[in-house]
Amino acid sequence: MKLKTKILTALGIGCYWAMMMNFFSAQAKETDTAPYMDPSESVEARVTDLLSRMTLDEKIGQMVQADLCCVSNRADIAKYGFGSMLSGGDSKPTGPNTPENWLQTVNDLKSWALKTRLKIPLIYGIDAVHGHNDVVGTTLFPHHIGMGATHDPALAEEAERITASEVAGTGIRWVFAPCIAVVQDERWGRTYESYGQDPALVSEMAAASVKGFQGDELSPHSVLACAKHFIGDGGTQNGIDQGNAVCDEATLRRLYLPPYEAAIRAGVGSIMVSYSSWNGLKMHANKYLLTDVLKGELGFKGFLVSDWAAIDEISPDYKYDVETSINAGLDMIMIPYGPGHPNNYVEFINDLKDLVAERKVSPARIDDAVSRILRIKFQMGLFENDGTDPSLTAQIGSTEHRQIARECVRESLVLLKNKRHALPLAKDLKHITVVGEAANDLGVQCGGWTVSWQGSGQVTRGTTILQAVRDIVSPQTQVRFSPDGRNLAGADAVIAVVGEPPYAEGLGDRTNLDLSAGDSALIARAKASGAPVITILLSGRPLILGRALGSSDAFIAAWLPGTEGEGIADVLFGDAKPTGKLPREWPKNDRQFAANAMHGRPLFRDGYGLTY
Ligand code: GLC
């Protein structure tokens, strides 16, 4: 090429880049000085200004929540302008499961969102359903059924405040909690995620939980709560997960609506829609309940998020699913799949753009959805400073946090039997034998949603019941551990710890809730020893106890207490009195499931609990 041509080419390229740099820097100046970037402007003014600047693509991007598991190219966050991302049950950052690695990962994801033209911040969501349970080393509280047994909304609020602090310490500002299901049939695998069967109790705890996460109102100090799963998730036939709740509207309103009214009064900023159906119609397709009732009649001003790929279940036609769910009132769609998988986030974006072009989804519906999402982001101060206070990170799993969780454990225990004052035990007994594998298994103690979706094993830091007993007794007391319940000679007391292996969601659905044969045999062996038998049941729901109750001198329902096993030892040895009350009735047999009073008196009524 001649020298002259080379020079002209170089000049041309230089001019192009100079022009582009001017364009982008001018654009940057424009957005940086735009009203929506000015925190002195009202939230509504900022929403209006930003919405007016957004293209349809940018608006639809805000309605997408992609899962960390399936965003293989993080540039997609900037390319499509995702409004949110999440970690589903088993979706973890690569590398060590530490708060620091979570924080680094979430910060990187957020940085991609700020590369977009309008720099709309990403909000990251996670299931923190009994503490920041996906992360190793965090403080894990009793699952909701245990918190329901405390009947202590103030304590529940404090627990969620601590959870919010630990979640925020990893850069995350949205939790898919509280679950405010009013569970009717304990065969449902998610019974333990519910505070109980009484709408009034669930409503009280729902409001307290929302306040704990968000504070009195959404602010830069809030973690966004998400009341779930709207509506009737706990009322499906036979407790089948994602099943069909069959009832008239009056019953639906009496049993399942009050907790949402309470959560909305408490200012909840998001609500997750249920996989389940009401009278055969998928909730994700129910415009009457999502829009007319929830947003209209109840005046919900936050945004509705779908459950994990839940819209896919409306029909075999994904584009129809998109149209139906958005028109029903969904504002953000949890789309856990990326390119290469059907029903992925690119397909969703293209389908929704086509639906708007075809006038099957109105621009007004898109603007309503996006306005709801932006309003929350402005109220939470995400545009100003979404950085993380390192002191929050440092406090994750702290002694102070664990002390509160220990108090939750103490108050969650329900004493069902205490023959001849077998409890409290003396701390200076000569020989105590602890039996049952569950006594030394933090996985059973914590239940599902613990580091992994289904939970299991020694996966995090905490204190087992066995260790807690060893820590509390006198130095002279010999504590033996006999997992199979043999060699009990000489025991002054036998503590039998039995219960359910961990599970989550539909994998926990059961048709039979009998205490396992192994656990029943273990308790029988303990009784045969002749020593007083103190039985502790670790379960996500009432079980059919059979002879186990009669074979025990004392019997405690401990639910799924989380990491702080000391709370159980505190009550066993009298440092605290048992105050828990059943959050749901306890069936005597399998004909009494689903609070089925038609088949005689339950073994224990809702609200039952002894003390000393
Ligand atoms: C799950 C659950 C929901 C959870 C979501 C994200 O399927 O139904 O409670 O928040 O997916 O993990």
XYZ file of C-alpha atoms and ligand atoms in Angstrom:
624
model
C 0.000 0.000 0.000
C 1.410 3.551 -0.864
C 2.521 5.636 2.109
C -0.147 8.266 1.363
C -2.886 5.635 1.506
C -1.514 4.263 4.742
C -1.534 7.717 6.335
C -5.099 8.438 5.148
C -6.265 5.027 6.442
C -4.647 5.601 9.816
C -6.193 9.069 10.014
C -9.603 7.618 9.106
C -9.392 4.944 11.824
C -8.207 7.521 14.313
C -11.108 9.819 13.499
C -13.563 6.914 13.840
C -12.272 5.980 17.261
C -12.198 9.612 18.366
C -15.802 9.967 17.249
C -16.817 6.753 19.022
C -15.001 7.749 22.208
C -16.753 11.114 22.083
C -20.062 9.367 21.537
C -19.613 7.001 24.481
C -18.160 9.648 26.774
C -21.007 11.975 25.807
C -23.399 9.113 26.478
C -21.701 8.424 29.781
C -21.993 12.109 30.635
C -25.670 11.986 29.614
C -26.544 9.037 31.852
C -24.347 10.180 34.715
C -26.173 13.499 34.809
C -29.628 12.148 33.927
C -32.392 12.717 36.539
C -32.693 8.973 37.200
C -29.113 9.009 38.452
C -29.860 11.837 40.883
C -30.761 10.536 44.381
C -32.273 13.921 45.258
C -35.021 13.228 42.707
C -38.145 11.393 43.925
C -38.314 7.665 43.280
C -41.265 8.140 40.930
C -39.429 10.839 38.972
C -36.408 8.555 38.642
C -38.576 5.644 37.492
C -40.335 7.828 34.911
C -37.103 9.302 33.603
C -35.280 5.988 33.319
C -38.245 4.217 31.738
C -38.474 6.967 29.120
C -34.862 6.338 28.111
C -35.121 2.552 27.838
C -35.493 0.609 24.604
C -37.837 -2.384 24.504
C -34.792 -4.669 24.611
C -33.539 -2.944 27.765
C -36.985 -3.151 29.371
C -37.330 -6.861 28.636
C -33.807 -7.436 29.949
C -34.899 -6.107 33.338
C -37.639 -8.766 33.435
C -35.086 -11.580 33.158
C -33.656 -13.388 36.182
C -30.975 -15.815 35.012
C -29.353 -18.494 37.186
C -25.630 -18.452 37.958
C -25.519 -22.134 36.980
C -26.356 -21.398 33.367
C -24.862 -18.032 32.430
C -21.786 -19.526 30.805
C -20.793 -16.192 29.267
C -21.055 -13.323 31.741
C -20.962 -10.858 28.856
C -24.615 -11.885 28.373
C -25.417 -9.897 31.526
C -24.317 -6.723 29.711
C -25.532 -7.845 26.301
C -29.110 -8.495 27.423
C -29.178 -6.174 30.439
C -30.407 -8.773 32.949
C -32.404 -7.237 35.794
C -31.469 -10.018 38.186
C -29.587 -13.241 38.719
C -29.987 -15.968 41.293
C -28.413 -18.994 42.842
C -30.944 -21.806 42.749
C -30.672 -24.606 45.298
C -27.441 -26.102 43.939
C -26.075 -23.149 41.998
C -22.775 -22.102 43.543
C -19.774 -20.007 42.471
C -16.812 -21.997 41.172
C -14.085 -22.283 43.792
C -14.390 -22.520 47.577
C -17.790 -22.133 49.242
C -16.684 -19.226 51.414
C -18.319 -15.847 52.049
C -15.333 -14.168 50.411
C -15.682 -16.180 47.202
C -19.432 -15.546 47.069
C -18.802 -11.812 47.526
C -16.182 -11.764 44.784
C -18.456 -13.680 42.394
C -21.517 -11.529 43.044
C -19.482 -8.341 42.690
C -18.167 -9.534 39.335
C -21.697 -10.289 38.111
C -22.841 -6.841 39.246
C -19.951 -5.206 37.397
C -21.180 -6.651 34.106
C -24.577 -5.002 34.578
C -22.865 -1.631 35.014
C -21.283 -2.005 31.582
C -24.729 -1.461 29.999
C -25.721 1.812 28.384
C -27.968 2.911 31.243
C -25.969 1.195 34.026
C -29.014 -0.320 35.720
C -27.700 -2.360 38.685
C -28.314 -6.086 38.956
C -30.085 -7.489 42.028
C -28.962 -10.973 43.069
C -31.404 -13.368 44.748
C -30.896 -16.498 46.880
C -32.885 -18.873 49.087
C -31.913 -17.818 52.602
C -34.733 -19.751 54.236
C -33.175 -20.540 57.625
C -30.099 -18.336 57.575
C -27.747 -17.762 54.651
C -27.936 -21.476 54.097
C -26.097 -21.870 50.757
C -22.816 -20.642 52.241
C -20.550 -22.708 54.522
C -19.919 -21.258 57.977
C -23.057 -19.150 58.272
C -25.511 -19.104 61.162
C -28.367 -21.516 60.492
C -31.613 -21.029 62.381
C -34.450 -23.491 62.956
C -36.532 -23.979 59.832
C -39.870 -22.132 59.826
C -41.864 -24.921 61.485
C -39.571 -24.530 64.512
C -39.808 -20.742 64.400
C -43.575 -21.151 64.276
C -43.364 -23.253 67.458
C -41.671 -20.319 69.224
C -44.794 -18.199 68.619
C -42.297 -15.325 69.010
C -42.517 -12.823 66.113
C -39.951 -10.516 67.709
C -37.414 -13.347 67.788
C -38.253 -14.259 64.194
C -37.655 -10.656 63.173
C -34.269 -10.686 64.917
C -33.332 -13.961 63.232
C -34.149 -12.531 59.796
C -32.280 -9.331 60.588
C -29.192 -11.429 61.278
C -29.776 -13.491 58.153
C -30.084 -10.289 56.120
C -26.795 -9.088 57.582
C -25.019 -12.320 56.594
C -26.619 -12.340 53.134
C -25.599 -8.705 52.551
C -22.104 -9.639 53.715
C -21.790 -11.666 50.518
C -23.029 -8.820 48.298
C -26.509 -10.305 47.882
C -29.524 -8.041 48.464
C -32.568 -10.273 47.774
C -33.778 -13.387 49.588
C -36.516 -15.752 48.420
C -38.012 -15.733 51.908
C -40.212 -15.909 53.905
C -42.207 -18.878 52.730
C -45.645 -18.080 54.169
C -47.483 -21.209 53.155
C -50.335 -22.242 55.477
C -49.756 -25.972 55.275
C -52.802 -28.179 55.649
C -51.307 -31.601 54.874
C -48.023 -32.559 56.532
C -47.311 -35.122 53.809
C -46.022 -32.133 51.761
C -42.224 -32.090 51.556
C -42.208 -28.347 52.271
C -44.173 -28.508 55.543
C -41.052 -27.415 57.436
C -40.813 -24.234 55.361
C -44.169 -23.109 56.763
C -44.740 -21.465 60.144
C -47.813 -23.611 60.732
C -51.410 -24.427 59.882
C -53.042 -21.369 61.454
C -53.336 -18.343 59.134
C -53.158 -15.974 62.113
C -49.816 -17.371 63.348
C -48.382 -17.449 59.823
C -49.519 -13.851 59.247
C -47.818 -12.633 62.429
C -44.572 -14.407 61.560
C -44.745 -13.270 57.924
C -44.896 -9.601 58.887
C -42.067 -10.040 61.408
C -39.894 -11.804 58.854
C -40.407 -9.101 56.220
C -39.483 -6.425 58.774
C -36.399 -8.387 59.756
C -35.156 -8.524 56.182
C -36.251 -5.098 54.941
C -36.564 -2.930 58.041
C -39.590 -0.660 58.494
C -39.322 0.329 54.849
C -37.103 -0.432 51.874
C -33.827 1.476 52.152
C -30.101 1.135 51.294
C -29.863 -1.028 54.423
C -32.547 -3.454 53.279
C -32.354 -6.927 51.905
C -35.407 -7.423 49.702
C -37.826 -10.032 51.067
C -39.935 -12.278 48.857
C -43.165 -13.697 50.270
C -43.814 -17.093 48.703
C -45.429 -18.999 47.037
C -48.577 -17.176 46.028
C -51.097 -18.748 46.601
C -52.296 -22.000 48.117
C -48.950 -23.832 47.821
C -49.650 -25.491 51.195
C -53.180 -26.482 50.348
C -52.726 -28.970 47.521
C -54.570 -32.275 47.518
C -52.740 -34.865 49.679
C -49.900 -32.384 50.147
C -48.547 -33.100 46.675
C -45.802 -30.590 45.851
C -46.745 -28.263 42.960
C -50.141 -29.943 42.969
C -53.683 -28.655 42.851
C -55.450 -26.805 45.653
C -59.143 -27.566 45.307
C -61.358 -25.206 47.317
C -63.834 -22.392 46.863
C -62.680 -18.797 46.819
C -63.980 -18.122 50.328
C -61.755 -20.910 51.697
C -58.789 -19.707 49.637
C -59.237 -16.229 51.071
C -59.769 -17.433 54.632
C -56.804 -19.805 54.812
C -54.149 -18.537 52.413
C -54.615 -14.826 51.774
C -54.130 -13.352 55.287
C -50.342 -13.910 55.380
C -49.991 -12.006 52.079
C -52.113 -9.164 53.400
C -49.819 -9.064 56.454
C -46.664 -9.214 54.334
C -47.929 -6.413 52.070
C -48.809 -4.292 55.114
C -45.227 -4.919 56.305
C -43.979 -3.570 52.952
C -42.785 -6.740 51.246
C -41.139 -5.734 47.970
C -41.469 -8.976 46.015
C -43.761 -11.976 45.912
C -42.980 -15.311 44.259
C -45.768 -17.092 42.440
C -46.504 -20.729 43.269
C -45.928 -23.682 40.949
C -49.217 -25.100 42.199
C -52.687 -24.678 40.729
C -55.989 -23.524 42.124
C -58.943 -25.588 40.931
C -56.880 -26.794 37.987
C -55.478 -23.441 36.784
C -51.734 -22.880 37.147
C -51.050 -19.949 39.455
C -48.571 -18.580 36.881
C -51.504 -18.216 34.486
C -54.032 -16.815 36.960
C -54.615 -13.191 36.028
C -57.525 -12.823 38.443
C -55.470 -13.688 41.522
C -52.149 -12.153 40.424
C -53.427 -8.888 38.975
C -57.017 -8.258 40.093
C -56.622 -9.540 43.662
C -52.937 -9.167 44.569
C -52.067 -5.966 42.693
C -55.562 -4.495 42.507
C -57.563 -5.384 45.613
C -54.585 -5.786 47.973
C -52.625 -2.930 46.374
C -49.311 -4.785 46.110
C -46.809 -2.276 44.666
C -43.731 -4.499 44.466
C -43.000 -6.981 41.719
C -44.041 -10.566 41.065
C -41.315 -13.083 40.261
C -41.947 -16.541 38.862
C -40.658 -19.693 40.426
C -37.739 -21.602 38.868
C -38.718 -22.269 35.221
C -42.286 -22.367 36.451
C -43.833 -20.707 33.384
C -42.585 -23.646 31.308
C -45.277 -25.766 32.985
C -48.212 -23.718 31.674
C -48.208 -25.440 28.297
C -45.925 -27.215 25.782
C -45.624 -23.944 23.829
C -43.017 -21.702 25.450
C -44.072 -18.563 23.585
C -47.630 -19.112 24.800
C -46.237 -19.571 28.330
C -44.437 -16.227 28.069
C -47.548 -14.457 26.782
C -49.846 -16.011 29.377
C -47.625 -15.440 32.421
C -46.708 -11.838 31.577
C -50.329 -10.949 30.826
C -51.414 -12.674 34.054
C -49.224 -10.212 35.969
C -45.747 -11.730 36.305
C -43.120 -8.983 36.255
C -39.852 -10.939 36.395
C -39.268 -14.461 35.125
C -36.815 -16.870 36.769
C -35.212 -18.411 33.672
C -32.575 -20.891 34.822
C -31.542 -22.002 31.352
C -29.005 -20.514 28.959
C -28.317 -21.004 25.234
C -28.273 -24.677 24.266
C -31.222 -25.525 26.496
C -34.869 -25.101 25.445
C -36.812 -22.278 27.140
C -33.630 -20.280 27.723
C -33.264 -16.601 28.461
C -32.464 -15.661 24.818
C -35.624 -17.453 23.675
C -37.645 -15.656 26.362
C -36.335 -12.254 25.242
C -37.021 -12.937 21.562
C -40.475 -14.380 22.265
C -41.496 -11.409 24.384
C -40.229 -8.923 21.775
C -42.282 -10.744 19.139
C -45.349 -10.778 21.391
C -45.137 -7.005 21.806
C -44.717 -6.564 18.042
C -47.731 -8.835 17.504
C -49.710 -6.754 20.049
C -50.273 -9.850 22.204
C -48.468 -8.221 25.112
C -49.034 -4.505 25.487
C -46.232 -1.967 25.956
C -48.184 -0.783 29.011
C -47.845 -4.250 30.611
C -44.076 -4.197 29.931
C -43.800 -0.683 31.396
C -45.791 -1.702 34.478
C -43.514 -4.704 35.087
C -40.302 -2.740 34.562
C -41.501 0.205 36.659
C -42.172 -2.147 39.576
C -38.672 -3.599 39.321
C -36.954 -0.200 38.951
C -38.947 1.272 41.838
C -37.589 -1.388 44.192
C -34.034 -0.869 42.948
C -34.267 2.892 43.535
C -35.846 2.428 46.981
C -32.987 0.104 47.940
C -30.349 2.600 46.823
C -28.816 0.152 44.378
C -28.006 2.950 41.918
C -26.064 4.918 44.528
C -23.984 2.373 46.299
C -24.421 -1.346 46.031
C -21.086 -2.002 47.663
C -20.716 -4.353 50.621
C -19.789 -3.257 54.135
C -16.841 -5.529 55.008
C -17.913 -5.549 58.652
C -20.999 -7.527 57.560
C -18.793 -10.100 55.871
C -16.674 -10.337 59.005
C -19.770 -10.972 61.149
C -20.925 -14.018 59.174
C -21.294 -16.983 61.549
C -20.200 -14.856 64.524
C -20.676 -15.921 68.132
C -23.210 -13.126 68.611
C -25.290 -14.367 65.674
C -25.076 -17.945 66.868
C -26.274 -16.943 70.348
C -29.503 -15.618 68.833
C -29.902 -18.812 66.824
C -29.369 -20.784 70.045
C -32.206 -18.825 71.670
C -34.394 -19.664 68.652
C -33.606 -23.348 69.171
C -34.483 -23.159 72.869
C -37.835 -21.487 72.153
C -38.670 -23.805 69.261
C -38.605 -27.044 71.283
C -42.000 -28.520 72.122
C -42.120 -30.820 75.156
C -44.787 -33.402 74.355
C -44.251 -35.693 77.348
C -42.396 -35.540 80.680
C -43.347 -38.527 82.826
C -42.294 -38.345 86.463
C -40.336 -35.187 85.695
C -37.709 -37.069 83.758
C -36.621 -33.635 82.559
C -34.643 -31.575 83.298
C -31.674 -33.932 83.646
C -29.049 -33.274 86.303
C -25.739 -32.055 84.880
C -23.794 -34.272 87.282
C -25.307 -37.642 86.418
C -22.561 -40.265 86.401
C -23.425 -41.951 83.079
C -25.416 -40.613 80.154
C -25.646 -42.583 76.922
C -26.650 -40.812 73.748
C -28.067 -43.094 71.043
C -28.986 -42.555 67.377
C -26.841 -41.528 64.401
C -28.806 -38.259 64.220
C -27.261 -37.138 67.534
C -23.980 -36.628 65.708
C -25.224 -35.513 62.284
C -25.416 -31.795 61.569
C -27.026 -32.613 58.222
C -30.064 -34.210 59.873
C -30.131 -31.401 62.442
C -30.232 -28.712 59.724
C -32.447 -30.437 57.175
C -32.862 -29.428 53.544
C -31.657 -26.130 52.043
C -28.340 -26.511 53.864
C -25.324 -25.799 51.659
C -26.889 -28.081 49.060
C -30.516 -28.010 47.965
C -31.403 -31.316 49.584
C -29.051 -30.919 52.543
C -26.981 -33.777 54.032
C -23.886 -34.578 55.977
C -21.341 -32.595 57.915
C -21.397 -29.747 55.416
C -21.090 -26.668 57.595
C -19.927 -25.496 61.026
C -22.160 -25.989 64.052
C -22.707 -28.016 67.211
C -24.355 -31.420 67.169
C -26.645 -32.547 69.962
C -24.009 -35.049 71.108
C -21.346 -32.363 71.350
C -23.768 -30.004 73.102
C -24.521 -32.671 75.761
C -20.813 -33.277 76.262
C -20.195 -29.538 76.639
C -22.907 -28.886 79.216
C -22.487 -31.749 81.736
C -20.072 -31.787 84.670
C -16.504 -32.980 84.134
C -17.323 -36.084 86.220
C -20.166 -37.147 83.966
C -19.367 -39.831 81.419
C -21.184 -39.320 78.116
C -21.128 -42.377 75.890
C -22.303 -42.406 72.274
C -23.946 -45.580 70.976
C -25.295 -44.880 67.455
C -27.169 -48.195 67.278
C -28.429 -48.059 70.842
C -26.588 -51.116 72.144
C -24.401 -51.454 75.302
C -26.601 -49.267 77.487
C -25.752 -50.994 80.775
C -25.144 -48.605 83.639
C -26.683 -45.566 81.974
C -28.400 -43.175 84.396
C -30.273 -41.710 81.425
C -30.506 -42.460 77.715
C -30.961 -39.616 75.224
C -32.355 -41.029 71.971
C -32.085 -38.763 68.934
C -34.176 -39.887 65.981
C -35.579 -38.272 62.890
C -35.947 -37.749 59.184
C -33.024 -37.650 56.743
C -32.781 -34.269 54.988
C -34.981 -33.444 51.988
C -36.356 -30.429 50.141
C -39.464 -29.678 48.087
C -41.200 -32.525 46.288
C -38.460 -35.009 47.182
C -39.824 -34.761 50.713
C -43.397 -35.643 49.772
C -44.523 -38.759 51.656
C -47.655 -40.884 51.706
C -46.514 -42.545 54.935
C -45.294 -40.523 57.923
C -44.569 -43.370 60.328
C -41.435 -42.993 62.436
C -38.910 -45.291 60.757
C -38.657 -48.890 61.947
C -35.005 -48.284 62.792
C -35.848 -45.338 65.010
C -38.706 -47.198 66.698
C -36.378 -50.140 67.418
C -33.718 -47.785 68.775
C -36.182 -46.277 71.249
C -37.392 -49.757 72.224
C -33.784 -50.767 72.986
C -33.353 -47.629 75.065
C -36.476 -48.463 77.037
C -35.292 -52.020 77.612
C -32.233 -50.619 79.383
C -34.489 -49.566 82.254
C -32.974 -46.093 82.380
C -35.118 -42.973 81.801
C -35.456 -42.414 78.027
C -35.416 -38.869 76.688
C -36.405 -38.881 73.038
C -35.591 -35.985 70.720
C -37.271 -36.021 67.312
C -35.553 -34.104 64.471
C -38.169 -33.771 61.735
C -39.678 -31.325 59.290
C -43.204 -32.202 60.443
C -45.176 -34.314 62.923
C -44.595 -38.058 62.401
C -46.817 -40.973 63.396
C -45.086 -42.064 66.600
C -46.674 -45.439 67.313
C -45.125 -46.994 70.429
C -42.194 -44.543 70.519
C -44.080 -42.027 72.649
C -45.114 -44.681 75.210
C -41.554 -46.016 75.376
C -40.181 -42.562 76.170
C -40.218 -40.954 79.587
C -39.824 -37.545 77.997
C -40.356 -36.592 74.368
C -39.286 -33.373 72.623
C -40.248 -32.271 69.108
C -37.085 -30.420 68.036
C -38.039 -29.932 64.355
C -34.955 -28.926 62.262
C -33.019 -26.730 64.711
C -30.068 -25.698 62.529
C -26.426 -25.318 63.587
C -26.840 -24.413 67.254
C -27.432 -27.758 68.995
C -26.568 -26.196 72.362
C -30.093 -24.811 72.460
C -31.351 -28.371 72.917
C -28.878 -29.166 75.723
C -29.905 -25.906 77.466
C -33.473 -27.217 77.760
C -32.541 -30.857 78.489
C -30.458 -29.805 81.492
C -32.674 -27.007 82.760
C -30.729 -23.892 81.757
C -33.881 -22.944 79.898
C -37.465 -24.095 80.219
C -39.312 -25.547 77.220
C -41.823 -22.934 76.000
C -42.547 -24.072 72.451
C -46.119 -24.770 71.397
C -47.150 -26.956 68.450
C -47.647 -24.840 65.290
C -49.852 -27.573 63.896
C -51.776 -30.482 65.322
C -50.057 -33.839 65.655
C -51.916 -36.699 63.953
C -52.389 -39.989 65.807
C -52.594 -42.000 62.607
C -52.560 -41.672 58.845
C -56.270 -40.981 58.676
C -55.738 -37.685 60.446
C -53.459 -36.001 57.918
C -54.450 -32.613 56.539
C -55.816 -31.434 59.873
C -58.546 -33.929 59.308
C -60.645 -33.580 62.438
C -63.190 -35.923 60.936
C -61.207 -38.899 62.130
C -61.197 -38.212 65.858
C -58.983 -36.222 68.171
C -55.376 -35.768 67.059
C -52.603 -37.039 69.311
C -51.839 -33.417 70.244
C -53.741 -30.284 69.315
C -52.275 -27.221 67.611
C -50.839 -25.051 70.425
C -49.970 -27.968 72.761
C -46.704 -27.910 74.703
C -45.548 -28.675 78.261
C -43.014 -26.848 80.390
C -41.243 -27.352 83.690
C -37.459 -23.565 43.915
C -38.510 -23.233 44.944
C -38.493 -21.795 45.391
C -37.091 -21.239 45.291
C -36.698 -21.231 43.829
C -35.270 -20.726 43.622
O -37.971 -24.464 42.977
O -39.853 -23.567 44.623
O -38.989 -21.757 46.734
O -37.051 -19.911 45.805
O -36.827 -22.504 43.225
O -34.349 -21.615 44.185
